Coordinates of C-alpha atoms (C1' of nucleotides) in Angstrom, one line a residue:
Chain A
M1 CA 8.7 -0.6 -9.7
I2 CA 5.4 -0.5 -8.0
G3 CA 3.8 -1.2 -11.3
A4 CA 5.9 -4.3 -11.4
R5 CA 4.7 -5.4 -8.0
V6 CA 1.0 -4.9 -9.1
R7 CA 1.7 -6.9 -12.3
G8 CA 3.4 -9.6 -10.2
L9 CA 0.7 -9.9 -7.9
R10 CA -1.9 -9.8 -10.7
E11 CA -0.3 -12.6 -12.6
E12 CA 0.3 -14.5 -9.5
K13 CA -3.4 -14.7 -9.2
G14 CA -3.7 -15.6 -13.0
I15 CA -6.1 -12.8 -13.9
S16 CA -5.9 -10.6 -16.9
L17 CA -5.1 -6.7 -16.8
S18 CA -8.6 -6.3 -18.6
A19 CA -10.3 -8.3 -15.8
L20 CA -8.7 -6.6 -12.9
A21 CA -9.5 -3.2 -14.4
R22 CA -13.1 -4.3 -14.6
L23 CA -13.3 -5.7 -11.1
A24 CA -11.5 -2.5 -9.7
G25 CA -13.6 -0.2 -11.6
V26 CA -10.9 1.6 -13.3
G27 CA -9.9 2.0 -16.9
K28 CA -7.7 -0.3 -18.5
A29 CA -5.7 2.5 -19.8
T30 CA -5.2 3.7 -16.2
L31 CA -4.1 -0.1 -14.9
S32 CA -1.9 -0.3 -18.1
G33 CA -0.1 2.9 -17.3
L34 CA 0.2 2.1 -13.6
E35 CA 1.8 -1.2 -14.3
N36 CA 4.2 0.2 -16.9
G37 CA 5.1 3.1 -14.7
T38 CA 4.0 5.9 -17.1
R39 CA 1.5 7.0 -14.7
N40 CA 1.6 8.6 -11.3
P41 CA -1.6 7.0 -9.8
T42 CA -3.7 8.7 -7.1
L43 CA -4.3 7.0 -3.9
E44 CA -7.8 6.2 -4.8
T45 CA -6.8 4.3 -7.9
L46 CA -4.1 2.5 -6.3
Y47 CA -6.3 1.5 -3.4
A48 CA -9.1 0.3 -5.8
V49 CA -6.5 -2.0 -7.5
T50 CA -4.6 -3.6 -4.5
A51 CA -8.1 -4.2 -2.5
Q52 CA -9.2 -6.4 -5.7
L53 CA -5.8 -8.2 -5.3
G54 CA -6.5 -8.8 -1.9
V55 CA -3.3 -7.2 -0.5
P56 CA -2.8 -4.2 1.6
L57 CA -1.6 -1.0 0.0
T58 CA 1.7 -1.4 1.8
A59 CA 2.5 -4.7 -0.1
V60 CA 2.9 -2.6 -3.3
L61 CA 4.6 0.4 -1.8
A62 CA 8.5 0.3 -2.0
E63 CA 10.1 1.4 1.4
P64 CA 13.3 3.1 0.8
A65 CA 14.3 2.7 4.5
A66 CA 14.0 -1.0 4.9
A67 CA 14.8 -3.5 2.3
P68 CA 11.6 -4.3 0.4
T69 CA 12.7 -7.4 -1.4
V70 CA 15.8 -9.5 -0.4
H71 CA 17.1 -11.6 -3.3
G72 CA 19.6 -14.3 -3.3
A73 CA 20.8 -17.4 -4.9
A74 CA 18.1 -19.5 -3.4
V75 CA 16.1 -17.2 -1.3
H76 CA 13.3 -14.7 -2.5
A77 CA 11.3 -12.7 0.1
T78 CA 8.8 -10.1 -0.3
V79 CA 7.6 -7.7 2.5
L80 CA 3.9 -8.5 3.5
E81 CA 4.1 -6.0 6.3
V82 CA 6.3 -3.5 8.2
F83 CA 5.4 -2.7 11.9
T84 CA 6.9 -0.5 14.4
D85 CA 6.3 -0.2 18.2
A86 CA 7.7 1.2 21.3
D87 CA 10.3 -1.6 21.6
A88 CA 11.0 -3.0 18.1
T89 CA 10.6 -2.8 14.4
Y90 CA 9.2 -5.9 12.7
E91 CA 9.4 -7.0 9.2
L92 CA 6.9 -9.9 8.0
Y93 CA 8.0 -11.4 4.8
R94 CA 6.6 -14.1 2.5
M95 CA 9.6 -16.4 1.8
R96 CA 10.3 -18.8 -0.9
V97 CA 13.7 -20.9 -0.8
S98 CA 14.5 -23.0 -4.0
P99 CA 15.8 -26.4 -3.8
G100 CA 19.5 -27.1 -4.6
T101 CA 22.2 -24.5 -3.4
G102 CA 21.5 -23.0 -0.1
Q103 CA 22.1 -19.3 1.0
L104 CA 24.1 -17.8 3.6
S105 CA 23.2 -14.4 5.1
P106 CA 25.6 -12.2 7.0
A107 CA 25.0 -11.4 10.6
H108 CA 22.5 -8.7 11.7
Q109 CA 22.9 -6.4 14.6
P110 CA 22.7 -8.0 18.1
G111 CA 19.5 -8.6 19.3
V112 CA 17.8 -9.2 16.0
T113 CA 15.8 -12.4 16.0
E114 CA 14.2 -14.3 13.2
H115 CA 11.0 -16.2 13.1
V116 CA 9.9 -18.7 10.4
T117 CA 6.9 -20.8 10.0
V118 CA 7.0 -23.1 7.0
F119 CA 3.9 -23.2 4.5
S120 CA 5.2 -26.1 2.5
G121 CA 8.2 -28.0 1.7
V122 CA 11.1 -28.8 4.4
L123 CA 13.5 -25.9 5.3
R124 CA 16.7 -26.1 7.2
A125 CA 17.7 -22.8 8.6
G126 CA 19.4 -21.0 11.4
P127 CA 22.9 -20.1 12.6
A128 CA 25.3 -21.2 10.1
D129 CA 26.9 -23.7 12.4
A130 CA 23.8 -25.0 13.9
P131 CA 21.0 -25.0 11.6
S132 CA 17.4 -26.5 12.4
T133 CA 14.9 -28.3 10.4
A134 CA 11.3 -27.8 9.9
A135 CA 8.4 -29.3 7.8
A136 CA 5.1 -27.8 6.8
G137 CA 3.5 -26.1 9.8
G138 CA 6.8 -26.2 11.7
Y139 CA 8.3 -23.1 13.3
L140 CA 12.2 -21.8 13.7
R141 CA 13.7 -19.3 15.5
W142 CA 17.2 -18.1 16.0
D143 CA 19.3 -14.9 17.0
S144 CA 20.6 -13.5 13.7
D145 CA 23.6 -11.8 15.2
V146 CA 25.8 -14.5 13.5
P147 CA 25.8 -15.7 9.8
H148 CA 22.8 -17.9 9.3
S149 CA 21.8 -20.1 6.4
Y150 CA 18.8 -21.2 4.6
A151 CA 18.3 -24.4 2.5
A152 CA 15.4 -26.2 1.1
V153 CA 15.6 -30.0 1.9
G154 CA 14.7 -32.3 -0.8
D155 CA 13.8 -30.9 -4.3
E156 CA 10.6 -29.2 -3.2
E157 CA 10.5 -25.4 -3.1
V158 CA 10.1 -24.1 0.4
T159 CA 7.3 -21.5 1.2
A160 CA 7.3 -19.9 4.4
S161 CA 6.6 -16.6 6.4
L162 CA 9.6 -15.0 8.0
L163 CA 9.4 -12.4 10.7
L164 CA 12.4 -10.2 11.4
R165 CA 12.4 -8.3 14.8
Y166 CA 14.8 -5.5 15.1
P167 CA 15.0 -4.3 18.8
R168 CA 15.1 -0.4 19.2
R169 CA 18.4 0.6 20.0
Chain B
M1 CA -8.4 10.3 7.6
I2 CA -5.1 10.2 5.8
G3 CA -5.1 13.9 6.1
A4 CA -5.8 13.9 9.7
R5 CA -2.6 11.7 10.2
V6 CA -0.5 14.1 8.0
R7 CA -1.8 17.0 10.0
G8 CA -1.3 15.2 13.3
L9 CA 2.4 14.3 12.4
R10 CA 3.1 17.8 10.9
E11 CA 1.7 19.6 14.2
E12 CA 3.6 17.2 16.4
K13 CA 6.7 18.3 14.6
G14 CA 5.6 22.0 15.4
I15 CA 5.9 23.0 11.6
S16 CA 3.4 25.1 9.9
L17 CA 1.6 24.1 6.6
S18 CA 3.3 26.6 4.7
A19 CA 6.6 25.6 5.9
L20 CA 6.0 21.9 5.2
A21 CA 4.7 22.8 1.7
R22 CA 7.8 24.6 1.1
L23 CA 10.2 21.9 2.3
A24 CA 8.3 19.3 0.4
G25 CA 8.2 21.4 -2.7
V26 CA 4.4 21.1 -3.1
G27 CA 1.9 23.9 -3.4
K28 CA 0.2 25.1 -0.2
A29 CA -3.1 24.5 -1.8
T30 CA -2.1 20.9 -2.4
L31 CA -1.1 20.2 1.1
S32 CA -4.1 22.3 2.4
G33 CA -6.5 20.1 0.3
L34 CA -4.7 16.9 1.2
E35 CA -4.9 17.7 5.0
N36 CA -8.7 18.5 4.6
G37 CA -9.4 15.6 2.5
T38 CA -10.5 17.6 -0.3
R39 CA -8.3 16.1 -2.7
N40 CA -7.1 12.7 -3.8
P41 CA -3.4 12.9 -3.7
T42 CA -1.0 11.1 -6.1
L43 CA 1.7 8.9 -4.7
E44 CA 4.2 11.3 -5.8
T45 CA 2.6 14.2 -3.6
L46 CA 2.1 12.1 -0.5
Y47 CA 5.5 10.8 -0.8
A48 CA 7.1 14.1 -0.9
V49 CA 5.2 15.2 2.1
T50 CA 5.7 12.1 4.2
A51 CA 9.4 12.1 3.3
Q52 CA 9.9 15.6 4.9
L53 CA 7.7 14.5 7.9
G54 CA 10.5 11.6 8.4
V55 CA 7.9 9.0 8.4
P56 CA 7.4 6.0 5.8
L57 CA 4.3 6.2 3.7
T58 CA 2.9 3.5 5.6
A59 CA 2.7 5.6 8.7
V60 CA -0.1 7.7 6.9
L61 CA -1.9 5.1 5.2
A62 CA -5.2 3.9 6.9
E63 CA -5.4 0.1 7.1
P64 CA -7.4 -1.4 4.2
A65 CA -10.9 -1.4 5.9
A66 CA -12.0 -3.6 2.8
A67 CA -9.8 -6.4 3.9
P68 CA -11.4 -9.4 5.1
T69 CA -11.5 -8.9 8.9
V70 CA -12.6 -11.1 11.8
H71 CA -14.1 -9.5 14.7
G72 CA -14.6 -10.5 18.2
A73 CA -15.0 -9.1 21.7
A74 CA -11.3 -8.6 22.3
V75 CA -9.7 -10.0 19.1
H76 CA -9.7 -8.0 15.7
A77 CA -7.8 -10.0 13.0
T78 CA -7.2 -9.0 9.2
V79 CA -6.2 -11.5 6.5
L80 CA -2.8 -10.6 5.1
E81 CA -2.5 -13.7 2.8
V82 CA -4.2 -17.0 2.2
F83 CA -1.9 -19.8 0.8
T84 CA -2.8 -23.2 -0.3
D85 CA -0.7 -26.0 -1.3
A86 CA -0.9 -29.9 -1.8
D87 CA -1.0 -30.7 2.0
A88 CA -2.9 -27.7 3.5
T89 CA -4.2 -24.3 3.5
Y90 CA -2.7 -21.4 5.3
E91 CA -4.2 -18.2 6.6
L92 CA -1.8 -15.6 7.8
Y93 CA -3.5 -12.7 9.9
R94 CA -2.3 -9.5 11.6
M95 CA -4.2 -9.7 15.1
R96 CA -4.8 -7.3 17.6
V97 CA -6.0 -8.1 21.1
S98 CA -7.6 -5.5 23.3
P99 CA -6.7 -5.5 27.0
G100 CA -9.6 -6.2 29.4
T101 CA -11.8 -9.2 28.7
G102 CA -10.3 -12.1 26.7
Q103 CA -12.1 -14.1 24.0
L104 CA -12.9 -17.6 23.5
S105 CA -13.1 -19.4 20.2
P106 CA -14.7 -22.5 19.2
A107 CA -12.8 -25.6 18.2
H108 CA -11.8 -26.1 14.5
Q109 CA -11.5 -29.3 12.5
P110 CA -9.2 -32.0 13.9
G111 CA -5.7 -31.3 12.7
V112 CA -5.9 -27.6 12.5
T113 CA -3.1 -25.7 14.2
E114 CA -2.5 -22.1 15.1
H115 CA 0.8 -20.4 15.2
V116 CA 1.3 -17.0 16.7
T117 CA 4.4 -14.6 16.9
V118 CA 3.9 -11.6 19.2
F119 CA 4.7 -8.2 17.9
S120 CA 3.9 -6.1 21.0
G121 CA 2.4 -6.5 24.3
V122 CA 2.1 -10.0 26.2
L123 CA -0.5 -12.7 25.1
R124 CA -1.9 -15.5 26.7
A125 CA -3.6 -17.8 24.4
G126 CA -4.0 -21.6 23.5
P127 CA -6.3 -24.2 24.5
A128 CA -8.9 -23.0 27.0
D129 CA -7.7 -25.5 29.6
A130 CA -4.1 -24.8 29.3
P131 CA -3.2 -21.4 27.6
S132 CA 0.5 -20.1 27.4
T133 CA 2.0 -16.7 27.7
A134 CA 4.3 -15.1 25.3
A135 CA 5.8 -11.6 25.2
A136 CA 7.0 -9.4 22.4
G137 CA 9.1 -11.7 19.9
G138 CA 7.6 -14.9 21.5
Y139 CA 5.8 -17.6 19.7
L140 CA 2.9 -19.9 20.6
R141 CA 1.6 -23.0 18.8
W142 CA -1.3 -25.2 19.6
D143 CA -3.6 -27.7 18.3
S144 CA -7.0 -26.0 17.8
D145 CA -9.5 -28.8 17.6
V146 CA -10.6 -27.9 21.2
P147 CA -11.8 -24.5 22.2
H148 CA -9.2 -22.0 22.6
S149 CA -8.8 -18.6 24.2
Y150 CA -7.2 -15.3 23.5
A151 CA -6.2 -12.6 26.2
A152 CA -4.0 -9.7 26.6
V153 CA -2.0 -9.7 29.8
G154 CA -1.7 -6.2 31.4
D155 CA -3.3 -3.2 30.0
E156 CA -1.4 -3.0 26.9
E157 CA -2.8 -3.9 23.4
V158 CA -1.3 -7.1 21.9
T159 CA -0.2 -7.0 18.3
A160 CA 0.8 -10.4 16.7
S161 CA 0.7 -12.4 13.4
L162 CA -1.5 -15.4 13.5
L163 CA -1.1 -18.3 11.2
L164 CA -3.9 -21.1 10.9
R165 CA -3.2 -24.2 9.1
Y166 CA -5.8 -26.2 7.7
P167 CA -4.7 -29.6 6.5
R168 CA -6.4 -31.0 3.4
R169 CA -9.2 -33.5 4.1
Chain C
dA1 C1' -3.3 53.4 15.0
dA2 C1' -0.4 51.5 10.8
dC3 C1' 2.9 48.3 9.5
dC4 C1' 4.6 43.7 9.1
dA5 C1' 5.4 38.6 8.6
dC6 C1' 3.1 34.8 8.4
dC7 C1' -0.6 31.8 8.9
dG8 C1' -4.4 28.5 6.5
dT9 C1' -7.9 29.0 2.8
dT10 C1' -9.6 30.0 -1.8
dC11 C1' -9.2 31.1 -6.8
dC12 C1' -7.7 30.0 -11.2
dG13 C1' -5.0 28.4 -15.3
dT14 C1' -2.2 24.5 -16.7
dA15 C1' -0.7 19.9 -16.5
dA16 C1' -1.8 15.3 -16.2
dA17 C1' -4.5 11.3 -14.3
dC18 C1' -8.9 9.4 -15.5
dG19 C1' -12.2 6.3 -18.4
dG20 C1' -14.1 4.9 -22.8
dA21 C1' -13.2 3.7 -27.3
dA22 C1' -10.4 2.3 -30.9
dC23 C1' -6.5 -0.5 -32.1
dG24 C1' -3.2 -4.5 -33.5
dC25 C1' -2.4 -8.9 -32.0
dC26 C1' -3.1 -13.6 -31.0
dG27 C1' -5.7 -18.4 -30.2
dT28 C1' -10.4 -20.8 -31.3
dG29 C1' -13.9 -22.5 -33.7
dG30 C1' -17.2 -22.6 -37.5
Chain D
dC1 C1' -10.3 -19.3 -44.7
dC2 C1' -12.5 -15.6 -41.9
dA3 C1' -15.2 -14.2 -38.1
dC4 C1' -15.1 -14.0 -33.1
dG5 C1' -13.7 -13.1 -28.5
dG6 C1' -10.3 -11.6 -25.2
dC7 C1' -5.7 -9.7 -24.6
dG8 C1' -2.7 -5.4 -23.6
dT9 C1' -1.5 -0.8 -25.8
dT10 C1' -2.7 3.7 -27.6
dC11 C1' -5.5 7.6 -28.7
dC12 C1' -8.5 11.2 -27.0
dG13 C1' -11.9 14.3 -24.7
dT14 C1' -13.1 15.1 -19.9
dT15 C1' -12.1 15.5 -15.0
dT16 C1' -9.2 17.0 -11.5
dA17 C1' -4.7 17.4 -8.9
dC18 C1' -1.3 20.6 -9.3
dG19 C1' 1.5 25.2 -8.1
dG20 C1' 1.3 30.3 -8.1
dA21 C1' -1.1 34.2 -6.7
dA22 C1' -4.5 36.4 -4.3
dC23 C1' -7.2 36.7 0.2
dG24 C1' -8.7 37.5 5.1
dG25 C1' -7.1 36.6 9.8
dT26 C1' -3.9 36.8 13.6
dG27 C1' 0.0 38.3 16.7
dG28 C1' 4.1 41.3 17.3
dT29 C1' 6.7 45.4 16.7
dT30 C1' 7.0 50.5 16.6

DNA sequence: AACCACCGTTCCGTAAACGGAACGCCGTGG
DNA sequence: CCACGGCGTTCCGTTTACGGAACGGTGGTT
């Protein structure tokens, strides 16, 4: 599954397995085995690869505790970073919302807030009974202790960053 | 360096190397080598150990030093992601601001905007002549075509995400 | 003292992750 | 048509991370 993430990131960059192996200074056999999950890579190997992909190691490591990716009818989100401090835990996602049907998410714990900055497209999101709208460069924030919705306005896919803040209990 | 973190976490728990190795199901030689940095562990090994320590893998992984970073007197930022679409280019940073002296950044091109979500601490930032303040969970946004400043309020380090938006010219 | 339990390191044979080279496959072009 | 280059996979010899067993050191008990 970490192999799938590496492969996904690589294909997103439009670069071949051979080229990435060359750039990262690892054997093609190594990278092939890593992507296919038939090897158990060392940190050194994994770091060489992720560094060339321009992402932190954490971007490809599955977190059993927190939901690494959130899938839904319209929303696809991948974790960029998880951060914990004395007061709260933060999860930073890269989010895509497909045009068409929206998506409804159930309520989180009280105190949880969501913060969205829109990269491209127009997003309508927030509490299910009172969503707001933001275009590229815009920002939305809401308390997510009630059911909330996400939807792309128009027929363009929305790209955004989503920050989830879980206060310490 | 990752070995030092593992050792620190283990000693924090007041548990011996032998005991942790037994719990995690790895050899004492393996754990010893890992803590002393004389081995280059596989993911499997590292995960077995961190799981017994009760921390996520990310807790012991050093921040990727090879990632592009922007340094300043008080601000330290690393790129998480760069994204380009038809209208603009976005750069998403993880940012830390040290307490004490603030930092002044020169103006960017007209139309460039900055968006900050604070993770921890209290940040005062924005146009140099009219900065705003935000605490953990707060959000700031400003047009950065004028000189702008960043400063930590109080003596706690600020952690935040910074999104820079460069409209297409 | 001797004994014991446990500590962390080192030694060593085995298992496996490594890189390089070969392989088959597929578009391009002479 | 058949080279040719680049692709991803597989084969294979080398390197090295692995666990078990020894080792010396330390503190507690009799």
